[in-house]
XYZ file of C-alpha atoms in Angstrom:
747
model
C 73.131 121.541 104.807
C 76.229 121.459 107.045
C 77.919 118.456 108.596
C 76.124 118.884 111.941
C 72.713 118.997 110.285
C 73.558 115.999 108.113
C 74.673 114.040 111.152
C 71.558 114.880 113.149
C 69.327 113.808 110.258
C 71.393 110.617 109.838
C 70.999 109.641 113.502
C 67.349 110.679 113.756
C 66.155 108.848 110.647
C 63.767 106.039 111.565
C 64.755 103.834 113.326
C 66.765 106.242 115.523
C 70.408 105.409 116.209
C 72.734 103.128 114.247
C 72.323 99.582 115.582
C 69.711 96.874 116.036
C 69.594 93.250 117.181
C 68.899 90.522 114.652
C 68.445 86.789 115.090
C 70.874 84.197 113.746
C 68.584 81.156 113.898
C 65.166 80.475 112.288
C 62.143 81.765 114.216
C 59.432 80.982 111.678
C 57.618 78.064 113.298
C 56.358 77.019 116.720
C 59.159 74.476 116.899
C 61.731 77.194 116.152
C 60.393 79.247 119.044
C 60.341 76.262 121.386
C 64.019 75.674 120.600
C 64.939 79.354 120.935
C 63.164 79.794 124.263
C 61.004 77.617 126.450
C 61.220 74.664 126.858
C 64.176 73.879 124.558
C 66.532 76.525 125.940
C 66.812 74.596 129.193
C 69.238 72.098 127.625
C 72.057 74.578 126.853
C 71.463 76.281 130.222
C 72.114 72.985 131.983
C 75.244 72.354 129.929
C 76.652 75.783 130.803
C 75.786 75.284 134.476
C 77.941 72.143 134.397
C 80.766 73.800 132.456
C 80.967 77.585 132.187
C 83.163 77.373 129.080
C 80.203 75.908 127.198
C 78.844 79.477 127.045
C 81.220 79.893 124.108
C 79.658 76.827 122.480
C 75.969 77.527 122.972
C 75.725 81.350 123.110
C 77.025 84.402 121.254
C 79.462 85.291 124.032
C 82.508 84.365 121.964
C 81.685 87.024 119.379
C 80.341 89.678 121.745
C 82.255 92.732 122.935
C 81.036 95.288 125.458
C 81.903 98.872 124.547
C 81.902 100.607 127.919
C 82.139 104.321 128.711
C 81.177 106.737 131.448
C 81.326 109.708 129.092
C 84.054 111.579 130.958
C 86.373 112.136 127.947
C 84.307 111.908 124.769
C 86.164 112.695 121.543
C 86.902 116.414 121.616
C 83.812 117.108 123.726
C 85.196 116.307 127.154
C 83.055 115.241 130.115
C 79.551 115.257 128.614
C 78.144 112.392 130.655
C 77.210 108.782 130.000
C 73.941 109.413 128.154
C 75.488 111.912 125.726
C 78.271 109.455 124.913
C 75.842 106.857 123.542
C 76.035 107.963 119.856
C 79.806 107.497 119.983
C 79.538 104.059 121.585
C 76.921 102.973 119.034
C 79.305 104.155 116.338
C 82.070 102.077 117.848
C 79.773 99.071 117.624
C 79.124 99.810 113.951
C 82.877 99.762 113.273
C 83.349 96.468 115.119
C 80.627 94.865 113.008
C 81.562 96.475 109.697
C 85.252 95.669 109.796
C 85.500 92.435 111.811
C 81.966 91.012 112.105
C 82.014 91.389 115.900
C 78.729 91.974 117.724
C 78.599 94.730 120.315
C 76.441 95.910 123.171
C 77.261 99.487 124.084
C 77.131 100.083 127.845
C 77.015 103.647 129.167
C 77.681 103.787 132.925
C 76.493 106.812 134.899
C 79.457 106.479 137.260
C 82.427 108.789 137.755
C 84.188 106.867 140.490
C 86.778 104.397 139.208
C 85.863 101.754 141.788
C 82.207 101.895 140.736
C 83.133 101.433 137.083
C 85.408 98.503 137.944
C 82.677 96.806 139.959
C 80.065 97.286 137.203
C 82.264 96.017 134.391
C 83.448 92.988 136.368
C 79.833 92.023 136.992
C 79.246 91.835 133.221
C 81.949 89.230 132.543
C 79.391 86.428 131.938
C 77.883 88.500 129.104
C 80.908 89.380 127.012
C 83.898 87.763 125.336
C 85.845 91.032 125.641
C 85.600 94.606 126.944
C 86.519 97.746 124.985
C 86.850 100.701 127.350
C 86.189 104.011 125.656
C 86.300 107.734 126.395
C 87.176 107.505 130.111
C 89.316 110.367 131.416
C 92.826 110.076 132.810
C 94.123 109.156 135.291
C 91.059 107.027 136.179
C 91.328 105.183 132.857
C 94.736 103.792 133.865
C 93.431 102.437 137.152
C 90.277 101.006 135.598
C 92.036 99.176 132.790
C 94.854 97.877 134.971
C 92.489 96.488 137.622
C 90.082 94.953 135.120
C 92.940 93.262 133.264
C 94.117 91.748 136.525
C 90.689 90.691 137.801
C 88.869 89.580 134.625
C 89.495 86.470 132.552
C 88.582 88.071 129.213
C 90.431 90.678 127.112
C 90.117 94.269 128.350
C 91.409 97.023 126.070
C 91.254 100.799 126.483
C 91.321 101.913 122.871
C 91.982 105.575 123.640
C 95.298 104.535 125.158
C 96.466 101.736 122.919
C 94.750 102.286 119.558
C 96.749 105.356 118.591
C 99.897 103.744 119.986
C 99.552 100.656 117.795
C 98.601 102.436 114.569
C 101.220 105.160 114.899
C 103.688 102.452 115.925
C 103.105 100.748 112.575
C 103.691 104.094 110.870
C 106.886 104.580 112.879
C 108.259 101.182 111.793
C 107.805 102.082 108.144
C 108.893 105.691 108.540
C 112.193 104.481 109.984
C 112.578 102.067 107.075
C 111.974 104.814 104.503
C 114.117 107.422 106.267
C 116.898 104.920 106.983
C 116.763 105.486 110.739
C 117.260 103.013 113.595
C 114.347 103.089 116.013
C 116.675 102.501 118.966
C 118.552 105.702 118.162
C 115.577 108.006 117.558
C 115.240 111.242 119.520
C 111.482 111.523 120.069
C 109.520 114.518 121.319
C 105.923 114.250 122.518
C 103.489 117.128 122.734
C 100.833 115.920 125.145
C 101.046 113.710 128.202
C 97.547 112.285 128.464
C 96.449 108.668 128.341
C 97.075 108.274 124.613
C 100.508 109.948 124.701
C 101.703 107.883 127.641
C 100.512 104.627 126.079
C 102.110 105.583 122.753
C 105.435 106.336 124.404
C 105.337 102.997 126.216
C 104.536 101.209 122.981
C 107.386 102.881 121.099
C 109.711 101.624 123.833
C 108.223 98.154 123.327
C 109.077 98.485 119.614
C 112.708 99.283 120.458
C 112.860 103.023 121.153
C 114.982 104.189 124.081
C 113.024 105.690 126.982
C 116.009 107.936 127.700
C 115.650 109.468 124.206
C 112.019 110.523 124.743
C 111.157 114.065 125.814
C 107.509 114.422 126.781
C 105.930 117.868 127.057
C 102.639 118.802 128.670
C 101.056 122.241 128.869
C 103.716 123.301 131.393
C 106.670 122.230 129.257
C 109.044 119.248 129.246
C 108.431 116.646 131.955
C 111.584 116.434 134.056
C 112.419 114.658 137.343
C 112.546 117.928 139.286
C 108.934 118.865 138.519
C 106.594 118.393 141.482
C 103.334 118.946 139.545
C 103.241 115.625 137.699
C 101.432 112.399 138.613
C 102.951 108.928 138.819
C 102.028 108.136 135.225
C 103.764 111.164 133.736
C 106.781 110.614 135.992
C 107.487 107.389 134.072
C 108.737 109.577 131.209
C 110.471 112.293 133.223
C 113.880 112.839 131.614
C 116.569 115.433 132.115
C 116.651 117.925 129.234
C 118.056 121.388 128.718
C 114.958 122.404 126.798
C 112.578 124.821 128.484
C 109.681 124.413 126.082
C 108.390 122.373 123.134
C 110.192 124.541 120.589
C 113.587 123.915 122.181
C 112.811 120.212 122.679
C 112.138 119.760 118.974
C 115.515 121.104 117.902
C 117.470 118.170 116.470
C 114.687 115.651 117.147
C 114.064 112.803 114.698
C 110.406 112.334 115.592
C 107.606 114.621 116.733
C 104.477 112.984 118.175
C 101.554 115.331 118.705
C 98.639 114.289 120.899
C 97.726 117.684 122.268
C 96.105 120.696 120.593
C 96.131 122.156 117.108
C 98.410 124.849 115.757
C 101.183 124.786 118.351
C 104.015 123.754 115.984
C 105.491 126.256 113.518
C 107.431 125.721 110.315
C 110.510 127.052 112.072
C 110.193 124.290 114.669
C 109.972 121.716 111.863
C 113.069 123.204 110.204
C 114.962 122.783 113.488
C 114.464 119.004 113.471
C 116.997 116.423 112.260
C 117.256 115.396 108.607
C 114.249 113.633 107.082
C 112.047 114.230 110.136
C 109.071 112.082 111.115
C 106.080 114.149 112.210
C 102.929 112.566 113.632
C 100.639 115.532 114.294
C 97.557 113.698 115.558
C 95.489 116.313 117.366
C 91.906 116.321 116.053
C 90.265 117.959 114.267
C 93.205 120.349 113.779
C 96.731 118.870 113.909
C 99.583 120.536 115.754
C 100.825 121.655 112.328
C 99.029 121.372 109.001
C 100.083 118.716 106.492
C 101.040 121.116 103.687
C 102.652 123.500 106.153
C 104.948 120.786 107.512
C 105.827 119.398 104.070
C 106.693 122.866 102.758
C 108.873 123.760 105.738
C 111.959 122.052 104.340
C 113.444 120.518 101.209
C 114.293 117.030 102.442
C 111.796 114.216 103.049
C 109.185 114.944 105.709
C 107.188 111.847 106.649
C 103.947 113.300 107.922
C 100.927 111.617 109.538
C 97.794 113.138 111.026
C 94.482 111.944 112.403
C 92.597 113.347 109.419
C 91.169 111.372 106.511
C 91.744 114.154 103.969
C 95.531 113.810 104.142
C 97.905 110.876 103.545
C 98.891 108.626 106.454
C 95.792 108.875 108.608
C 96.367 107.400 112.060
C 92.926 105.901 112.522
C 92.150 103.566 115.414
C 89.741 101.577 113.246
C 92.849 99.951 111.759
C 93.397 98.336 115.136
C 90.668 97.542 117.623
C 88.264 95.508 115.416
C 91.017 93.203 114.200
C 92.828 92.966 117.531
C 89.613 91.859 119.223
C 88.837 89.510 116.322
C 92.121 87.686 116.833
C 91.786 87.713 120.618
C 88.213 86.383 120.583
C 88.946 83.626 118.113
C 91.610 82.037 120.323
C 89.685 82.941 123.502
C 92.586 84.988 124.827
C 92.489 85.981 128.483
C 94.039 89.375 127.743
C 95.444 91.640 125.040
C 99.109 91.742 125.938
C 102.154 93.571 124.626
C 103.092 90.755 122.248
C 99.657 90.917 120.623
C 99.848 94.686 120.234
C 103.303 94.482 118.652
C 102.069 91.778 116.305
C 99.241 94.061 115.194
C 101.606 96.963 114.498
C 104.081 94.791 112.608
C 101.306 93.257 110.496
C 100.004 96.717 109.591
C 103.498 97.892 108.706
C 104.076 94.889 106.459
C 100.698 95.311 104.733
C 101.541 98.902 103.782
C 104.492 97.578 101.755
C 102.237 95.439 99.543
C 100.424 96.371 96.334
C 97.130 98.121 97.069
C 93.854 96.680 95.651
C 91.985 98.743 93.050
C 88.876 98.898 95.240
C 90.854 100.660 97.976
C 92.380 103.107 95.497
C 88.899 103.921 94.136
C 87.504 104.395 97.642
C 90.077 107.126 98.198
C 89.503 109.065 95.001
C 91.943 107.184 92.769
C 94.900 108.842 94.507
C 98.176 106.908 94.111
C 98.746 104.540 97.032
C 102.257 103.130 97.011
C 104.659 102.455 99.854
C 106.665 105.590 100.545
C 106.596 108.816 102.586
C 102.909 109.430 101.750
C 101.815 105.843 102.392
C 103.298 104.290 105.533
C 100.119 102.742 106.951
C 97.222 100.992 105.186
C 93.894 102.669 104.600
C 90.997 101.790 106.944
C 88.842 100.492 104.064
C 91.458 97.961 102.961
C 89.765 94.553 103.472
C 93.142 92.835 103.758
C 93.703 94.331 107.215
C 91.426 91.675 108.698
C 93.394 88.834 107.112
C 96.757 90.244 108.188
C 96.171 91.684 111.660
C 93.712 89.212 113.202
C 95.861 86.127 112.436
C 98.995 87.900 113.662
C 97.267 88.843 116.930
C 95.788 85.362 117.360
C 99.161 83.688 116.780
C 100.856 86.098 119.205
C 98.249 85.197 121.826
C 99.005 81.506 121.312
C 102.771 82.042 121.385
C 102.633 84.212 124.511
C 100.494 81.702 126.403
C 97.296 83.698 126.925
C 95.171 81.794 124.379
C 92.804 79.002 125.366
C 92.495 77.739 121.775
C 95.153 76.992 119.197
C 94.824 77.898 115.492
C 95.995 76.755 112.121
C 96.734 80.088 110.463
C 95.755 79.024 106.936
C 92.441 77.553 108.093
C 91.850 80.617 110.256
C 92.309 82.979 107.300
C 89.725 80.960 105.380
C 87.252 81.329 108.250
C 87.887 85.058 108.329
C 87.251 85.307 104.600
C 83.951 83.493 105.049
C 82.908 86.184 107.548
C 83.228 88.804 104.817
C 81.016 86.950 102.379
C 80.351 83.699 100.610
C 82.290 84.926 97.577
C 85.587 84.974 99.451
C 84.868 81.537 100.882
C 84.137 80.124 97.431
C 87.198 81.712 95.843
C 89.379 80.319 98.611
C 88.384 76.809 97.449
C 89.602 77.599 93.946
C 92.731 79.440 95.116
C 93.787 76.470 97.207
C 93.267 74.132 94.259
C 95.252 76.437 91.988
C 98.167 76.653 94.433
C 98.412 72.877 94.577
C 99.614 72.789 90.941
C 100.196 76.234 89.358
C 99.897 76.466 85.569
C 101.199 78.864 82.917
C 98.608 81.568 82.239
C 99.042 83.901 79.263
C 97.813 87.446 79.942
C 96.849 88.853 76.560
C 97.110 92.535 77.500
C 100.297 92.149 79.476
C 101.511 95.752 79.338
C 98.384 97.066 81.068
C 99.111 98.166 84.642
C 96.372 95.975 86.107
C 97.662 92.917 84.293
C 101.166 93.571 85.611
C 99.907 93.963 89.166
C 97.814 90.803 88.797
C 100.877 88.944 87.472
C 102.793 90.067 90.553
C 100.088 88.766 92.890
C 99.787 85.491 90.996
C 103.538 85.026 91.350
C 103.754 86.102 94.988
C 100.858 83.856 96.038
C 102.089 80.924 93.890
C 98.698 80.703 92.157
C 99.993 80.638 88.580
C 103.007 81.216 86.379
C 101.951 84.353 84.467
C 103.189 85.063 80.946
C 102.740 88.731 80.070
C 102.183 89.409 76.364
C 103.163 92.978 75.549
C 105.920 95.550 75.268
C 108.820 94.292 77.389
C 110.245 97.741 78.147
C 106.838 99.124 79.068
C 106.164 96.175 81.378
C 109.529 96.585 83.106
C 109.075 100.352 83.459
C 105.569 99.998 84.923
C 106.664 97.292 87.363
C 109.527 99.493 88.569
C 107.235 102.504 88.984
C 104.844 100.380 91.031
C 107.676 99.042 93.179
C 106.902 95.441 92.176
C 110.058 93.421 92.676
C 109.596 90.437 90.393
C 110.894 89.237 87.065
C 107.887 88.056 85.051
C 108.108 86.063 81.859
C 107.330 88.366 78.928
C 106.520 87.587 75.311
C 106.980 90.777 73.282
C 105.380 90.598 69.801
C 107.706 93.368 68.620
C 110.771 91.232 69.234
C 109.935 88.806 66.421
C 110.421 85.040 66.690
C 106.702 84.585 66.069
C 106.985 82.494 62.890
C 105.900 79.210 64.533
C 102.810 80.893 65.949
C 101.981 82.653 62.664
C 102.362 79.348 60.819
C 100.023 77.596 63.255
C 97.445 80.388 62.986
C 97.632 80.099 59.206
C 97.123 76.323 59.392
C 94.062 76.754 61.584
C 92.454 79.583 59.595
C 93.652 79.152 55.977
C 90.280 77.727 54.975
C 88.526 80.469 56.910
C 89.749 83.262 54.673
C 93.103 84.145 56.284
C 96.230 84.418 54.142
C 99.786 83.797 55.359
C 100.495 87.533 55.396
C 97.325 88.207 57.376
C 98.343 85.497 59.860
C 101.701 87.231 60.330
C 99.912 90.512 61.046
C 97.290 88.997 63.328
C 99.826 87.112 65.444
C 101.216 90.457 66.638
C 97.844 91.005 68.362
C 98.206 89.771 71.952
C 94.826 88.043 71.888
C 95.668 85.981 68.815
C 99.195 85.301 70.039
C 97.967 84.176 73.462
C 95.288 81.983 71.889
C 97.821 80.238 69.649
C 100.231 79.791 72.575
C 97.495 77.985 74.492
C 96.455 75.959 71.437
C 100.064 74.835 70.902
C 100.631 74.047 74.584
C 103.135 76.850 75.260
C 100.676 78.171 77.845
C 98.044 76.252 79.794
C 95.395 78.976 79.903
C 94.698 82.531 78.813
C 93.024 85.713 80.070
C 92.113 88.722 77.960
C 89.395 91.334 77.494
C 90.483 94.057 79.896
C 90.871 96.636 77.112
C 88.427 95.253 74.528
C 84.692 94.862 74.106
C 83.664 91.356 75.136
C 82.741 90.094 71.619
C 86.026 91.398 70.174
C 88.072 89.755 72.930
C 86.162 86.473 72.581
C 86.637 86.226 68.817
C 90.358 85.194 68.695
C 90.108 82.323 71.223
C 86.912 81.065 69.589
C 88.603 81.083 66.189
C 91.869 79.545 67.361
C 90.944 77.260 70.273
C 87.244 76.696 69.759
C 84.942 74.559 71.877
C 85.785 71.153 73.330
C 85.398 68.051 71.170
C 82.117 67.030 72.791
C 80.802 70.593 73.113
C 79.205 72.740 70.433
C 78.595 75.931 72.391
C 80.565 78.091 74.810
C 78.801 80.145 77.457
C 79.526 82.864 79.985
C 78.736 82.111 83.634
C 78.691 84.348 86.698
C 78.959 82.986 90.194
C 76.772 85.131 92.447
C 77.395 84.833 96.161
C 75.052 85.975 98.904
C 75.515 85.756 102.657
C 74.437 82.124 102.895
C 73.923 81.051 99.300
C 75.747 80.734 96.010
C 74.195 80.471 92.539
C 75.690 80.096 89.068
C 73.962 82.201 86.402
C 74.154 81.193 82.722
C 74.321 82.406 80.026
C 75.127 86.045 80.719
C 77.615 86.963 77.989
C 77.676 84.727 74.888
C 74.518 83.127 73.402
C 71.879 85.661 72.440
C 68.905 83.432 71.615
C 69.709 79.807 72.447
C 67.553 76.881 71.327
C 66.911 73.820 73.481
C 70.184 72.151 72.443
C 72.207 75.195 73.458
C 70.328 75.482 76.762
C 71.015 71.823 77.519
C 74.717 72.178 76.702
C 75.043 75.371 78.752
C 73.423 73.609 81.718
C 75.866 70.702 81.582
C 78.911 72.951 81.306
C 77.731 75.210 84.130
C 77.189 72.184 86.362
C 80.798 71.111 85.695
C 81.967 74.585 86.680
C 79.966 74.457 89.937
C 81.743 71.244 90.891
C 85.101 72.962 90.497
C 83.960 75.183 93.354
C 82.961 72.072 95.359
C 79.266 72.830 94.787
C 76.960 69.948 93.876
C 74.769 71.361 91.087
C 70.965 71.538 91.129
C 69.860 73.069 87.843
C 66.722 75.007 86.937
C 65.918 76.146 83.411
C 64.067 79.389 83.897
C 61.126 80.980 82.146
C 58.101 83.094 83.018
C 55.906 79.996 83.416
C 55.887 76.963 85.685
C 55.867 73.445 84.239
C 53.679 74.027 81.192
C 51.376 76.717 82.587
C 52.037 78.702 79.393
C 52.455 77.056 76.009
C 54.516 78.865 73.386
C 57.882 78.731 71.658
C 59.653 80.599 74.465
C 58.507 78.235 77.230
C 58.926 75.123 75.072
C 62.709 75.522 74.701
C 63.672 75.338 78.405
C 61.042 72.603 78.938
C 62.495 70.473 76.135
C 66.044 71.164 77.294
C 65.184 69.944 80.793
C 63.570 66.820 79.337
C 66.661 66.139 77.212
C 68.951 66.497 80.199
C 66.884 64.152 82.370
C 67.059 61.527 79.631
C 70.850 61.885 79.339
C 72.631 59.076 81.231
C 75.699 61.290 81.698
C 73.723 63.925 83.617
C 74.147 62.959 87.271
C 72.596 66.013 88.906
C 68.947 67.044 89.415
C 67.540 69.324 86.736
C 64.061 70.628 86.027
C 62.157 73.305 84.144
C 60.665 75.309 82.754
C 60.047 77.197 85.983
C 59.822 80.724 87.282
C 62.817 82.167 89.101
C 61.145 82.289 92.519
C 59.968 78.709 92.180
C 63.562 77.678 91.536
C 65.047 79.362 94.603
C 62.274 79.248 97.268
C 62.204 75.898 99.036
C 58.605 76.203 100.251
C 57.333 76.736 96.719
C 59.208 73.693 95.457
C 58.175 71.380 98.263
C 54.602 72.620 98.806
C 53.323 73.684 95.380
C 55.490 71.532 93.111
C 56.392 68.458 95.127
C 56.674 66.498 91.866
C 59.709 68.557 90.815
C 63.044 66.849 90.345
C 64.476 69.501 92.667
C 63.933 68.804 96.358
C 66.173 71.735 97.306
C 66.480 75.213 95.770
C 68.456 75.386 92.535
C 72.024 76.709 92.514
C 72.488 76.587 88.718
C 70.111 79.026 87.037
C 69.955 78.812 83.237
C 68.188 81.758 81.629
C 66.214 81.495 78.380
C 68.306 84.106 76.548
C 71.231 86.480 76.888
C 69.062 89.482 77.720
C 67.400 87.755 80.660
C 70.665 86.373 82.035
C 72.548 89.645 81.770
C 69.735 91.710 83.257
C 69.178 89.239 86.086
C 72.776 88.982 87.239
C 73.201 92.757 87.263
C 69.992 93.276 89.256
C 70.994 90.593 91.743
C 74.414 92.194 92.063
C 73.251 95.777 92.450
C 69.951 95.422 94.302
C 70.278 91.989 95.846
C 73.719 92.607 97.302
C 75.326 89.674 95.504
C 79.040 89.569 94.810
C 79.615 88.627 91.178
C 82.629 86.552 90.136
C 83.098 86.134 86.412
C 82.238 85.925 83.658
C 83.744 82.451 83.478
C 83.838 80.988 79.986
C 82.738 77.345 79.858
C 82.740 74.863 77.003
C 86.091 75.881 75.470
C 88.581 73.232 74.345
C 91.259 74.788 76.541
C 90.954 77.246 79.456
C 90.230 80.787 78.285
C 88.444 83.504 80.230
C 87.403 86.897 78.944
C 87.445 89.746 81.433
C 85.044 92.661 81.414
C 86.484 96.056 80.564
C 87.247 97.880 83.784
C 87.690 94.730 85.889
C 89.940 95.149 88.913
C 93.136 93.323 89.770
C 91.288 91.007 92.147
C 88.961 90.001 89.285
C 91.965 89.134 87.127
C 93.513 87.091 89.939
C 90.202 85.303 90.570
C 89.707 84.379 86.916
C 93.328 83.337 86.575
C 92.792 81.003 89.523
C 89.726 79.525 87.829
C 91.765 79.113 84.626
C 94.480 77.234 86.528
C 91.911 74.862 88.029
C 90.421 74.392 84.539
C 93.883 73.523 83.241
C 94.438 71.089 86.091
C 91.196 69.318 85.179
C 92.236 69.166 81.528
């Protein structure tokens, strides 16, 4: 089945289209409905009638964008009419929601006249917090956007004009940095003089390019002052040039910007350009010159970008509009001005210079993504774009005077993270705690690339002071290859000087069957060395397990550090985060068949962990029966553990069991069927009866329930140690290191 057939099936599948409306408040009872509509809705209506700004307080206006088109310039399809443009506008709404959690109504106007469009859009101002104009042909699009910006008090943004300008502008900033060129001295040639090309040229001038150094070509050739066939918008970039056509214009040029048609640039034209040329061939679906063709045209560095996803440096508008609107909406900006657009481009350029998360690399086929000629702009699926671009845009709105709300950038980033899931919100709590007092964290597999990248992030974000255990030369070589400019502390077992650690290991294990010689051999293992460093106080915490099976990685810290003085059993806990809920699942990695004493201890330690995330624990010991409905050895253990915990004066949180999983997490079942339960709210600490149940449950909740899993976090140890899962990503290492730092702070 071809792409067209796949797309038709995708859009036709029930329910047709790509969007729906969902409610954000409860509508389960008569009272809910009376609040949502009549008679309760009268109260917010009256408030808004008194003060129009209260619409942002009592309605969804502040997070609602109208995507408006008349269908006169749709993608590569041209003037296909308003109705036929609807799939594109729905798709735009999907991107707004997916990348920036912005709600959208798509509005298709059956109007060709610019004045009619202006009148219709202005009339919708009470509905929306912002307007995204889309697929409206030139020159009408210029008039429509300009008038609406002047006459409306909410942001109006024509993405076809400014989106490509901003994203390619970010690429231009970095391309100049890599090629060693000054943007003010660039000779720039444009192929195309439509809305997008004109806006891009204006934006490059805003970034520092000289208008006098820009040659813009349309289908009739270079735009010069003596041409009488150009409109007022093209005349803005009419410059004297001796060139008669695009080929001559490109000779000696530093930059080629293509926003025209495919296949019009030859390798010979590329060879005629200045040294280390910058080529943005952005015609879709076929660029003005193919990626490989341009790269092979010459021997020096060609920095090449296209509009295609199957080549490096894709200029994709989705890197811009969702995040620009997010920042504008959140400070209630009255417009999207030049300062905000520059801030977006500069934030994108800076992000491309940072280390790329593993999840992004995997999403793009594990291809290397490192700042350089083939990576000058971030990838659209990079979740960090939201946290970099939206705050930059919001702050620029405040600084330029068009914002009606101020922001604290750090608090704003936390709110943005919460939009992407409870997991990010919860980890932000721990990250902030860790940053308040960073600790030394030994990384037991320090010469692994992921560990090195994690160490870099921990250092850059001031979360921890990483100590990499591994081959010093290998660590330095890998860091250099990755372009990570930092000087981490390294402990290399091959360099010797391990006698104090070997002696301590021998002292701890001499009555456990280890000889002095064996201690000397074992201490060269990074996991044993890191464990002894923590035990002796030379490091505050330790992470390991990335390259080992979990039991093998857990063995050294258990042997060397062991459990806390008042704890007999360690346990592995996962924090599972859903959209509006967080639960801690124990034990998922350590105790295979715990008795009631182990279950009680695991519950207490998991509750302590929950409090480190600022969560007040409510614990349920789970089984397949409810409160004695089945009597056997399996149900007795969680029942007895719950009884023991309730009788413990040190347990200051509600706990009950045995109970079924749905009883523990469904409020109606607790309050209606089991009102006698110690839990008056759903449990957030779920203790499973054995390792099999816990491991199976967390993986099902993660894969089928859409939960984000953070962990496993090891609880009950005498000093902070966490064992990673093989294949964990850099973000998982950073998260667990942050937890380890907070553990060390508590100790």
